[in-house]
PDB file of C-alpha atoms and ligand atoms in Angstrom:
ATOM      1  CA  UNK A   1     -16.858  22.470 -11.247  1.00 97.00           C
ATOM      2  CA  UNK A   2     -13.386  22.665  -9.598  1.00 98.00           C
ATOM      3  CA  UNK A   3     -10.821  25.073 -10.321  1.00 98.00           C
ATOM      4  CA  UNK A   4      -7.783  23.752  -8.443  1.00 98.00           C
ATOM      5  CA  UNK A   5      -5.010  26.528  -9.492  1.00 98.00           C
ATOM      6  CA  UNK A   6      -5.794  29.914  -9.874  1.00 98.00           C
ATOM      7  CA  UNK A   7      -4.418  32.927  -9.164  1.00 98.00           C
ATOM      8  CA  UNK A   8      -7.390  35.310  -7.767  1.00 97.00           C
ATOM      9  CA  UNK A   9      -5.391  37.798  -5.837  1.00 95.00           C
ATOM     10  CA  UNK A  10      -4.332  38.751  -9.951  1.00 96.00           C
ATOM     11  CA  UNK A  11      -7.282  39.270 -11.004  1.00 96.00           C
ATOM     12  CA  UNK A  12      -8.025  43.631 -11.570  1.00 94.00           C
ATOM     13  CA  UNK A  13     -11.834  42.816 -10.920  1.00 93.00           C
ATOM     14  CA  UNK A  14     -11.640  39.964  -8.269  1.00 94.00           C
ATOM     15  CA  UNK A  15     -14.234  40.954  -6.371  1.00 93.00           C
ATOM     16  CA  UNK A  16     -16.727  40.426  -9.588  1.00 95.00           C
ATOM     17  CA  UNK A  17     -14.594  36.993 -10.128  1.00 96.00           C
ATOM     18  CA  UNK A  18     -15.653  35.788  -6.434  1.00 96.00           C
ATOM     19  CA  UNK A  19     -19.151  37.021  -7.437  1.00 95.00           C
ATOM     20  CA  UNK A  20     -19.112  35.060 -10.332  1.00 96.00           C
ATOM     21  CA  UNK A  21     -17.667  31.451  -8.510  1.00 97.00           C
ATOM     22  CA  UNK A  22     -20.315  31.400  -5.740  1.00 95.00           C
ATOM     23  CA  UNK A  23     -23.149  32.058  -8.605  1.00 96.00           C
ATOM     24  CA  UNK A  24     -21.948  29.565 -10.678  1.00 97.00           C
ATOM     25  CA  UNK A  25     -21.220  27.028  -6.940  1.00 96.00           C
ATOM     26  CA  UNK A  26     -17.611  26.329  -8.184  1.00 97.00           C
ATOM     27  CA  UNK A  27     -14.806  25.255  -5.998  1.00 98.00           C
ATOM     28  CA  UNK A  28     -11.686  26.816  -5.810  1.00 98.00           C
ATOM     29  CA  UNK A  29      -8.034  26.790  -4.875  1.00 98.00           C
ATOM     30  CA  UNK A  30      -6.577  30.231  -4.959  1.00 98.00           C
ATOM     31  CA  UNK A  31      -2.873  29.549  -5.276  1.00 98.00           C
ATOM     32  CA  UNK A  32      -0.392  32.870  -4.025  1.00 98.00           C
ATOM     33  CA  UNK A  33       3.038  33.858  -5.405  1.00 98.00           C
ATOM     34  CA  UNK A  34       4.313  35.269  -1.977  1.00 98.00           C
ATOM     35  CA  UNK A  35       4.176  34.089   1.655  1.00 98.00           C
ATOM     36  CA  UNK A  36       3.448  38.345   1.929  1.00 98.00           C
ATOM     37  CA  UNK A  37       0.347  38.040  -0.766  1.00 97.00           C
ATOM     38  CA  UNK A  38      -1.424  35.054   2.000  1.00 95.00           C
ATOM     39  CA  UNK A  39      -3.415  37.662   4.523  1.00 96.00           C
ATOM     40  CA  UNK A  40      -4.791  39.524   1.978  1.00 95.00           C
ATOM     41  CA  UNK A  41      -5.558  36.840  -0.387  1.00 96.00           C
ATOM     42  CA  UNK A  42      -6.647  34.043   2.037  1.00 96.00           C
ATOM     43  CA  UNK A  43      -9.259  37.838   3.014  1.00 95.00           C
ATOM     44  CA  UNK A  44     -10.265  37.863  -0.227  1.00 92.00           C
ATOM     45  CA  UNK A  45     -12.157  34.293   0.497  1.00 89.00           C
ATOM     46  CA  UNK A  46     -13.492  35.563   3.859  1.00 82.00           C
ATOM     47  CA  UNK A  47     -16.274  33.007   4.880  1.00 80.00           C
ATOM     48  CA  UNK A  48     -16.529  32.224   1.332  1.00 90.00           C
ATOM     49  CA  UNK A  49     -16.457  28.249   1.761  1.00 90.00           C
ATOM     50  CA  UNK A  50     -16.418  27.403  -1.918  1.00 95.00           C
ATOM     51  CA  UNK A  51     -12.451  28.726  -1.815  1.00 97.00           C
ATOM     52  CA  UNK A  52      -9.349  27.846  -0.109  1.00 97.00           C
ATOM     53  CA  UNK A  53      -6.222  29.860  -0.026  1.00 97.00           C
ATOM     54  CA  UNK A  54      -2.742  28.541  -0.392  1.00 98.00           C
ATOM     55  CA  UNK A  55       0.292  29.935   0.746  1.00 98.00           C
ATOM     56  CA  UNK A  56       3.196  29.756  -1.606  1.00 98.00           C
ATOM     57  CA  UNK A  57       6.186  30.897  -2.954  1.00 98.00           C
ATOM     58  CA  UNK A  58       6.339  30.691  -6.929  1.00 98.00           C
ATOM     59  CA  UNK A  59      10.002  29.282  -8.128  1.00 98.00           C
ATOM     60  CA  UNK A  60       9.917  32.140 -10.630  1.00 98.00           C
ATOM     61  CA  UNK A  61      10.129  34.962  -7.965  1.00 98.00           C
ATOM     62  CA  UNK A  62      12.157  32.682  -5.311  1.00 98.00           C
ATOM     63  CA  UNK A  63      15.169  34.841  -5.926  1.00 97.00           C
ATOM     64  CA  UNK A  64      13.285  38.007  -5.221  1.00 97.00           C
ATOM     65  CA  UNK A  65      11.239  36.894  -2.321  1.00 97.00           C
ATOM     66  CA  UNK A  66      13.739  33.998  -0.435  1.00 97.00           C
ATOM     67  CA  UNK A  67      14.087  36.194   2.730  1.00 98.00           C
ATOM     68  CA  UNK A  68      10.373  35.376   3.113  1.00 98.00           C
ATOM     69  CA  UNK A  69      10.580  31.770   3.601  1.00 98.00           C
ATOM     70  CA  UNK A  70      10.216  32.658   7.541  1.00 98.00           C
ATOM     71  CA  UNK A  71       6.750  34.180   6.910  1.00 98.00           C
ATOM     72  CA  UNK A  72       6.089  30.763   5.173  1.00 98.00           C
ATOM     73  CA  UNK A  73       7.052  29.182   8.126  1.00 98.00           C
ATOM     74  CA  UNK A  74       4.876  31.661  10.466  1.00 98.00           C
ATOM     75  CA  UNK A  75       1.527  31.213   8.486  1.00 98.00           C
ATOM     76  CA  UNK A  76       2.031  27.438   7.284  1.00 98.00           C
ATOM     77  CA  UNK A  77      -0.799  26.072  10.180  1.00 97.00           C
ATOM     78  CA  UNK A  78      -3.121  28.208   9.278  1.00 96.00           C
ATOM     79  CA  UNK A  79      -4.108  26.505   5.805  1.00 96.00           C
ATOM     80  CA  UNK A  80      -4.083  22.834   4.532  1.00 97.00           C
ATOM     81  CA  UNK A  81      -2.912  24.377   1.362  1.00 98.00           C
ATOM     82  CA  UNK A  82       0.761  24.675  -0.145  1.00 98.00           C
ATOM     83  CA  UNK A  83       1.089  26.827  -3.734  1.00 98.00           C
ATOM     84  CA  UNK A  84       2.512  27.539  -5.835  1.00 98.00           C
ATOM     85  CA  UNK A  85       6.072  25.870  -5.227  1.00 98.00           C
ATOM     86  CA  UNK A  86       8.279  23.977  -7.096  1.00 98.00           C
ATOM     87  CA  UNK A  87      11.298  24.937  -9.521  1.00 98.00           C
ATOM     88  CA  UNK A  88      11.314  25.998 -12.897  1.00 98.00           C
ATOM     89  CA  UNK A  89      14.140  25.256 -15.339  1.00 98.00           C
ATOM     90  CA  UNK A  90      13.387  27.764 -18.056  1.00 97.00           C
ATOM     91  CA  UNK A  91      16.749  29.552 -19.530  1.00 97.00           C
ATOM     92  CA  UNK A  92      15.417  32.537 -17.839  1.00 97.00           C
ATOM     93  CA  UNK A  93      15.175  31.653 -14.447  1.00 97.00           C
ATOM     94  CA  UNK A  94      18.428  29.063 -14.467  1.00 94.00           C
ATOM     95  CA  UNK A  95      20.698  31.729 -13.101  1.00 96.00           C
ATOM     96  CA  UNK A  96      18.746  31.355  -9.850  1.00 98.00           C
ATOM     97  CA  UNK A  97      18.277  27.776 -10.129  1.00 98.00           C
ATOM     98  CA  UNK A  98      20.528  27.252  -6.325  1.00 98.00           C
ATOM     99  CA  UNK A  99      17.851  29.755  -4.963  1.00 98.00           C
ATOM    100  CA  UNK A 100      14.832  28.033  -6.238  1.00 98.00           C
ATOM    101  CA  UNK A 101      16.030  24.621  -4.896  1.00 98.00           C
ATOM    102  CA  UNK A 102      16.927  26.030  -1.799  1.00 98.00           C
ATOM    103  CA  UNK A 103      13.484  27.113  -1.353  1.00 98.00           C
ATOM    104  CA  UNK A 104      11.430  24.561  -2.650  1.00 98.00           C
ATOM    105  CA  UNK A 105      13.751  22.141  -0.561  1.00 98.00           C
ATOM    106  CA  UNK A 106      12.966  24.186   2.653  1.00 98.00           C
ATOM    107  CA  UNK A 107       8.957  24.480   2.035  1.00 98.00           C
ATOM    108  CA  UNK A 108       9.395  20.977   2.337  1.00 98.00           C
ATOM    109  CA  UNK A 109      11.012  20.306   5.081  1.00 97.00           C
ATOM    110  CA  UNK A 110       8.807  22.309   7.193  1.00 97.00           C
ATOM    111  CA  UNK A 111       5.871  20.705   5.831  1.00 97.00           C
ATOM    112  CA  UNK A 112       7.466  17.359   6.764  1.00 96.00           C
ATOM    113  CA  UNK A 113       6.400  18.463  10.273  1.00 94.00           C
ATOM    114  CA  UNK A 114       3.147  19.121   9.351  1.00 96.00           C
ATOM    115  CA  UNK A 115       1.434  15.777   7.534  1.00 96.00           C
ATOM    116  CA  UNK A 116      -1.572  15.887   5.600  1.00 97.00           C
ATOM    117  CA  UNK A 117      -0.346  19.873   3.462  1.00 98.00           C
ATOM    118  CA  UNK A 118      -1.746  19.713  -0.161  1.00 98.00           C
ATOM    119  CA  UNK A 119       0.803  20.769  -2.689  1.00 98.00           C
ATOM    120  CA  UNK A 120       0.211  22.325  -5.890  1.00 98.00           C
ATOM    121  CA  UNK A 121       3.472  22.209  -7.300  1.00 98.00           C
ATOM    122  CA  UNK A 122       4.962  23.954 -10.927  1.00 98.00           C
ATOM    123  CA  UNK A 123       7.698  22.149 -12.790  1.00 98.00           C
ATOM    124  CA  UNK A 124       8.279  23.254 -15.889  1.00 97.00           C
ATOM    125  CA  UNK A 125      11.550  22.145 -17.718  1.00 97.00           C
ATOM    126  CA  UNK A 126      12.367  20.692 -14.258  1.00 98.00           C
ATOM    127  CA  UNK A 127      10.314  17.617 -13.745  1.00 98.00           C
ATOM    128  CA  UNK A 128      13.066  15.469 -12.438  1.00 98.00           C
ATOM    129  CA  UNK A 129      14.733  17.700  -9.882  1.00 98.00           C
ATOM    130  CA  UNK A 130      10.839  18.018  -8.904  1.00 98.00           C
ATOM    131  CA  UNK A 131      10.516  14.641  -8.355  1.00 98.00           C
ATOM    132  CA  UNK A 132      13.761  13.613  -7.146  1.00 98.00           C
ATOM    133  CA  UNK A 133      12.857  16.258  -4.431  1.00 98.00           C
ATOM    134  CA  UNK A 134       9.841  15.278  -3.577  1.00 98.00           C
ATOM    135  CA  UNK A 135      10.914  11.507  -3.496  1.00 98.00           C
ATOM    136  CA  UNK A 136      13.878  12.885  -0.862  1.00 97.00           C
ATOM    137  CA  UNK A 137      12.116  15.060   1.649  1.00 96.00           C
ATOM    138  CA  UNK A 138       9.518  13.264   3.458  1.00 92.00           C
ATOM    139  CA  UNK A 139       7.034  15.607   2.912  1.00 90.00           C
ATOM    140  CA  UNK A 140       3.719  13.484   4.241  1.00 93.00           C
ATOM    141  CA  UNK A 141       1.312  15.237   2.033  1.00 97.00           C
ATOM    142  CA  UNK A 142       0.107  14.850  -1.224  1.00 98.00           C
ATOM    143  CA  UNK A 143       1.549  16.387  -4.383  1.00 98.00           C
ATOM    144  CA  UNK A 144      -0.094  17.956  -6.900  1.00 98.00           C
ATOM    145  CA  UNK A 145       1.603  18.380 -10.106  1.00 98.00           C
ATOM    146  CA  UNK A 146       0.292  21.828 -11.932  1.00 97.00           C
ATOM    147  CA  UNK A 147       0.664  21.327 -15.514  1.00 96.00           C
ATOM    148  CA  UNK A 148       2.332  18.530 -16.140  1.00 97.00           C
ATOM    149  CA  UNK A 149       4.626  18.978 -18.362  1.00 96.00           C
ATOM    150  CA  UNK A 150       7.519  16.410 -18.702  1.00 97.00           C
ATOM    151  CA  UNK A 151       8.168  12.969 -20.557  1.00 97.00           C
ATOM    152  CA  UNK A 152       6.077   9.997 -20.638  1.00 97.00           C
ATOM    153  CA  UNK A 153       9.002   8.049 -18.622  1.00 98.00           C
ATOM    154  CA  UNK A 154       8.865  11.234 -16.053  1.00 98.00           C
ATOM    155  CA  UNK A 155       4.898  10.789 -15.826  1.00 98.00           C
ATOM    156  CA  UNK A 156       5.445   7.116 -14.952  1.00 98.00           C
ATOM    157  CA  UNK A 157       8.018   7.874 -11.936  1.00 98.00           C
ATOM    158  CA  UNK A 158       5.825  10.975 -10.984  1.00 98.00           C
ATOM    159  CA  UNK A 159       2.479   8.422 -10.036  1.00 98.00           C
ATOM    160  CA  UNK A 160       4.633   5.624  -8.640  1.00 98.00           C
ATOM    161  CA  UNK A 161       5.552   8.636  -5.795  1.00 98.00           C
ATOM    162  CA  UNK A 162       1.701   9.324  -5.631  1.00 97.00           C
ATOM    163  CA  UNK A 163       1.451  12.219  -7.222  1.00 98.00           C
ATOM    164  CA  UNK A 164      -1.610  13.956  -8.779  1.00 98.00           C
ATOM    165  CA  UNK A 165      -2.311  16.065 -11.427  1.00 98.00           C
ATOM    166  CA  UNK A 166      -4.560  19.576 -12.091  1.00 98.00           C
ATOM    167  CA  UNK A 167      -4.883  19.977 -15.793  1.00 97.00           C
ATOM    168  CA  UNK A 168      -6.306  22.819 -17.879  1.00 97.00           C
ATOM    169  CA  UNK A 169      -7.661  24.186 -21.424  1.00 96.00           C
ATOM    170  CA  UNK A 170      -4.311  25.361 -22.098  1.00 93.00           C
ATOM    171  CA  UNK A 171      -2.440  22.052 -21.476  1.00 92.00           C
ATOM    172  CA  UNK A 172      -4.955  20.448 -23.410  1.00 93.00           C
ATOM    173  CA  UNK A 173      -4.613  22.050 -26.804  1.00 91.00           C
ATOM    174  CA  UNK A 174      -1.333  20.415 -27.250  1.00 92.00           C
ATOM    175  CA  UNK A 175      -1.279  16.777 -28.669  1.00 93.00           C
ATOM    176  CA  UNK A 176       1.975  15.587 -26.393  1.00 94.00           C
ATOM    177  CA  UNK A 177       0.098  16.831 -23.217  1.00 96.00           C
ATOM    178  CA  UNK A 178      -3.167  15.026 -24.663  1.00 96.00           C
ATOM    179  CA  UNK A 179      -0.931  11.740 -24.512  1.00 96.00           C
ATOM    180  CA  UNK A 180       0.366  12.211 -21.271  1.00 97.00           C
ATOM    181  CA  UNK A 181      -3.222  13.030 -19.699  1.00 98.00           C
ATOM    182  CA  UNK A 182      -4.209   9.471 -21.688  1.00 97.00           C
ATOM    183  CA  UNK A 183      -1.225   8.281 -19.503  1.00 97.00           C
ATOM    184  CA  UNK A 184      -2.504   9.727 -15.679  1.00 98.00           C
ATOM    185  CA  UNK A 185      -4.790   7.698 -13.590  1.00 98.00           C
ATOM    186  CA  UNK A 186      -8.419   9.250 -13.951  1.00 98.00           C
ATOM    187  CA  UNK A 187      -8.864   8.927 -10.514  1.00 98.00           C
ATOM    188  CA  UNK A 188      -6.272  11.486  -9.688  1.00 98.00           C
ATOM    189  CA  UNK A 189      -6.761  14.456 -12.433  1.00 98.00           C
ATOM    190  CA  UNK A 190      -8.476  17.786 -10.952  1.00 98.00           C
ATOM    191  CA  UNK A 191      -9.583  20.574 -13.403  1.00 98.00           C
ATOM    192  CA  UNK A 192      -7.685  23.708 -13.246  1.00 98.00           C
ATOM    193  CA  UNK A 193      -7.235  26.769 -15.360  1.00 98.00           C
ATOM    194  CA  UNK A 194      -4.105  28.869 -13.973  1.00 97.00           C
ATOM    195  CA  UNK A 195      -6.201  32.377 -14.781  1.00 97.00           C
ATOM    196  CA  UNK A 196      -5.515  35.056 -14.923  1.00 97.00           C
ATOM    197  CA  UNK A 197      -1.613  33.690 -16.087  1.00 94.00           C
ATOM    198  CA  UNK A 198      -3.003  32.017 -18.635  1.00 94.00           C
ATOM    199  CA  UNK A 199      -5.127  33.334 -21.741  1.00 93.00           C
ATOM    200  CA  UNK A 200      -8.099  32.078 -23.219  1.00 93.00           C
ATOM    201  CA  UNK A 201      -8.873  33.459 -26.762  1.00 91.00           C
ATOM    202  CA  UNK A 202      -6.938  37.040 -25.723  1.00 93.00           C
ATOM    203  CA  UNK A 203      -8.538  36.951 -22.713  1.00 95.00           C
ATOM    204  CA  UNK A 204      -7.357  36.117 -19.266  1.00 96.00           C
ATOM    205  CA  UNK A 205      -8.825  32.601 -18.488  1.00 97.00           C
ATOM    206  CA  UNK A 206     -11.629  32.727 -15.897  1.00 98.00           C
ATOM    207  CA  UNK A 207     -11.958  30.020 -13.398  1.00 98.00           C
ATOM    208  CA  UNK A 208     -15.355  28.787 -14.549  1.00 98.00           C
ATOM    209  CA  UNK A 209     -13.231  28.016 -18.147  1.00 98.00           C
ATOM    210  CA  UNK A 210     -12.478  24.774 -16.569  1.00 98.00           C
ATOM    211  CA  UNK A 211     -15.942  24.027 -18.440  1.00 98.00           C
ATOM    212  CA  UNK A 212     -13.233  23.511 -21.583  1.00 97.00           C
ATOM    213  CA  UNK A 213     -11.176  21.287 -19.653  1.00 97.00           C
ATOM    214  CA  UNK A 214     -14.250  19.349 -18.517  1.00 98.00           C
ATOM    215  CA  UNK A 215     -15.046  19.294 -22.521  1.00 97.00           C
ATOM    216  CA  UNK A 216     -11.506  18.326 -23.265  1.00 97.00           C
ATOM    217  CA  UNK A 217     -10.944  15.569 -20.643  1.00 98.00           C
ATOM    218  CA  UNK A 218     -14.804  13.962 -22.335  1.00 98.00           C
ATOM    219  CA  UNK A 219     -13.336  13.761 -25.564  1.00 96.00           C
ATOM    220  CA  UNK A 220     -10.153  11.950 -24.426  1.00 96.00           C
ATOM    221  CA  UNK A 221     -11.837   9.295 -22.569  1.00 97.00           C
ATOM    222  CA  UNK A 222     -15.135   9.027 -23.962  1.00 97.00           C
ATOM    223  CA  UNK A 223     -17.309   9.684 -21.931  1.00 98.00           C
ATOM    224  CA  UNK A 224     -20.063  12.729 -20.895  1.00 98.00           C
ATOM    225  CA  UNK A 225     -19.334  15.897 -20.061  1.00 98.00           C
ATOM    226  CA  UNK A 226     -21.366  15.132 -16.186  1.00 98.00           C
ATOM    227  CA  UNK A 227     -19.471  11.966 -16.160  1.00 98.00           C
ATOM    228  CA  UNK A 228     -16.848  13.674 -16.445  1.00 98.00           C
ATOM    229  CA  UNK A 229     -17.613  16.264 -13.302  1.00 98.00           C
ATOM    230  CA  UNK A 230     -18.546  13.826 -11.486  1.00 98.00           C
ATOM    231  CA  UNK A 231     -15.555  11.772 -11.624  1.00 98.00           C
ATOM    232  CA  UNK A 232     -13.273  15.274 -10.911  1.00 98.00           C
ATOM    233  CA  UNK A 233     -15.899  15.639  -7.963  1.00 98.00           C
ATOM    234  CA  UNK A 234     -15.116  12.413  -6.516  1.00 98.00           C
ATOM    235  CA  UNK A 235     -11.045  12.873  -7.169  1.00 98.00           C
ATOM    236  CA  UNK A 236     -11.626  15.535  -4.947  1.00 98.00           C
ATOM    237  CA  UNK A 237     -13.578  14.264  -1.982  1.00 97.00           C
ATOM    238  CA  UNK A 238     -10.926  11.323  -2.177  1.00 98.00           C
ATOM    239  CA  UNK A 239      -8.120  13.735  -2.156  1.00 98.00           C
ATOM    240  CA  UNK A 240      -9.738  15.442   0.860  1.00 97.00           C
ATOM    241  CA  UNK A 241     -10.106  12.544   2.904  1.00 97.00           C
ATOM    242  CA  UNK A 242      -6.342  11.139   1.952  1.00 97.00           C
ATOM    243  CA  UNK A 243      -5.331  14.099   3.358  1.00 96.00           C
ATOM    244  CA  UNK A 244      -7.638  13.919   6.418  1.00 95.00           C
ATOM    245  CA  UNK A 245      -6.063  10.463   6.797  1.00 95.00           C
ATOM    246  CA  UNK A 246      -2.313  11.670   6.413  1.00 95.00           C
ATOM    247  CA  UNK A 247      -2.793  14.253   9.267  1.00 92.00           C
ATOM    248  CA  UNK A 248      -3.872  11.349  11.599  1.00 90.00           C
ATOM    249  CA  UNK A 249      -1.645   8.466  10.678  1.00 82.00           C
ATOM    250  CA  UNK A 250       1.931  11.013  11.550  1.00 73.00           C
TER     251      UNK A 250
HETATM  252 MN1   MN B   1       0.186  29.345 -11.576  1.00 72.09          MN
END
């Protein structure tokens, strides 16, 4: 199973949690809020080849942690990873909507230089300025939208630019998101759960609750549960290899 967005570093027990994804031979992407949070959480996953560490710079903190964009620049070759970026246009974080653009725009541009980075990108209430970005900046990688959460027309634009999606039990319990998901090309979901963020029955969600997702996604197109696995399995060997591809073409 593939968790492709969680948080690990926000775990209280992540030790146990890394226990518990080699046990259970999961793969995951452990997404940071900071360029600062990247040495110790990219440590956490030391020699651990099941996880891979992404350095980011969540839109909802952008205003508190801008001045560490140069960090981002610093540490951006050592991972093939980029997350969690993107904007957010919730009422509470519009008053530094300039400063989440501003960053967003410039984790961009420096990945421009770099082809083949793998985004895992957060858009809430801002799916357009997402995508108009992304369709501006010649970033050479490939995005991944987190929890897609915009209109059917915004879905539409969002896989004519190539974009792919990481969907999880919480996205799925809502009957618009079920529609849009109907909507994405199977061949680019990935399975994600966004834990410890979100909760799971009161609890923080775990990475292995992806299992729901898997259960979720089987329902909506009809098919097994392994069928279902091994299709997310493939999405991500593909994934892999388009980005081995994009570091060789630039
Ligand atoms: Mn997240």
């Amino acid at each position: 199973m593939i968790d492709f967005h969680a948080h690990l570093d926000l775990y209280s027990d992540y030790q146990e949690v890394i226990a518990e994804i080699t046990k259970r031979k999961l793969f995951v992407l452990s997404v940071t809020t900071t360029p600062s949070a990247w040495r110790t959480t990219s440590d956490l996953a030391n020699g651990n080849r099941r996880i891979r560490t992404a350095l980011g710079l969540h839109p909802q903190i952008a205003h508190l942690r801008y001045s560490e964009l140069s960090l981002f620049d610093e540490l951006v070759d050592q991972t093939d990873y980029v997350g969690e970026i993107g904007l957010d246009g919730g009422p509470e974080f519009k008053q530094y909507w300039d400063i989440q653009v501003n960053c967003f725009k410039h984790i961009l541009q420096t990945c421009s230089q770099k082809p083949g980075k793998v985004f895992s990108i957060h858009s809430r209430k801002a799916t357009t300025h997402v995508l108009d970005i992304l369709e501006n900046i010649p970033h050479n990688g490939i995005p991944v939208l987190h929890w897609f959460s915009g209109t059917q027309k915004e879905l539409k634009r969002a896989i004519a630019l190539g974009c792919w999606f990481s969907i999880g039990p919480a996205m799925l319990m809502s009957k618009k998101s079920i529609g849009l998901v109907q909507q994405m090309p199977r061949c680019r979901i990935i399975t994600e759960t966004d834990g410890p963020f979100v909760q799971l029955s009161d609890k923080p969600a775990m990475p292995w609750d992806v299992s729901i997702a898997i259960e979720q996604l089987s329902g909506i197109w009809n098919i097994s549960n392994e069928e279902v696995e091994s299709n997310i399995a493939k999405n991500l060997s593909h994934l892999v290899m388009q980005r081995d591809k994009l570091k060789t073409i630039f």
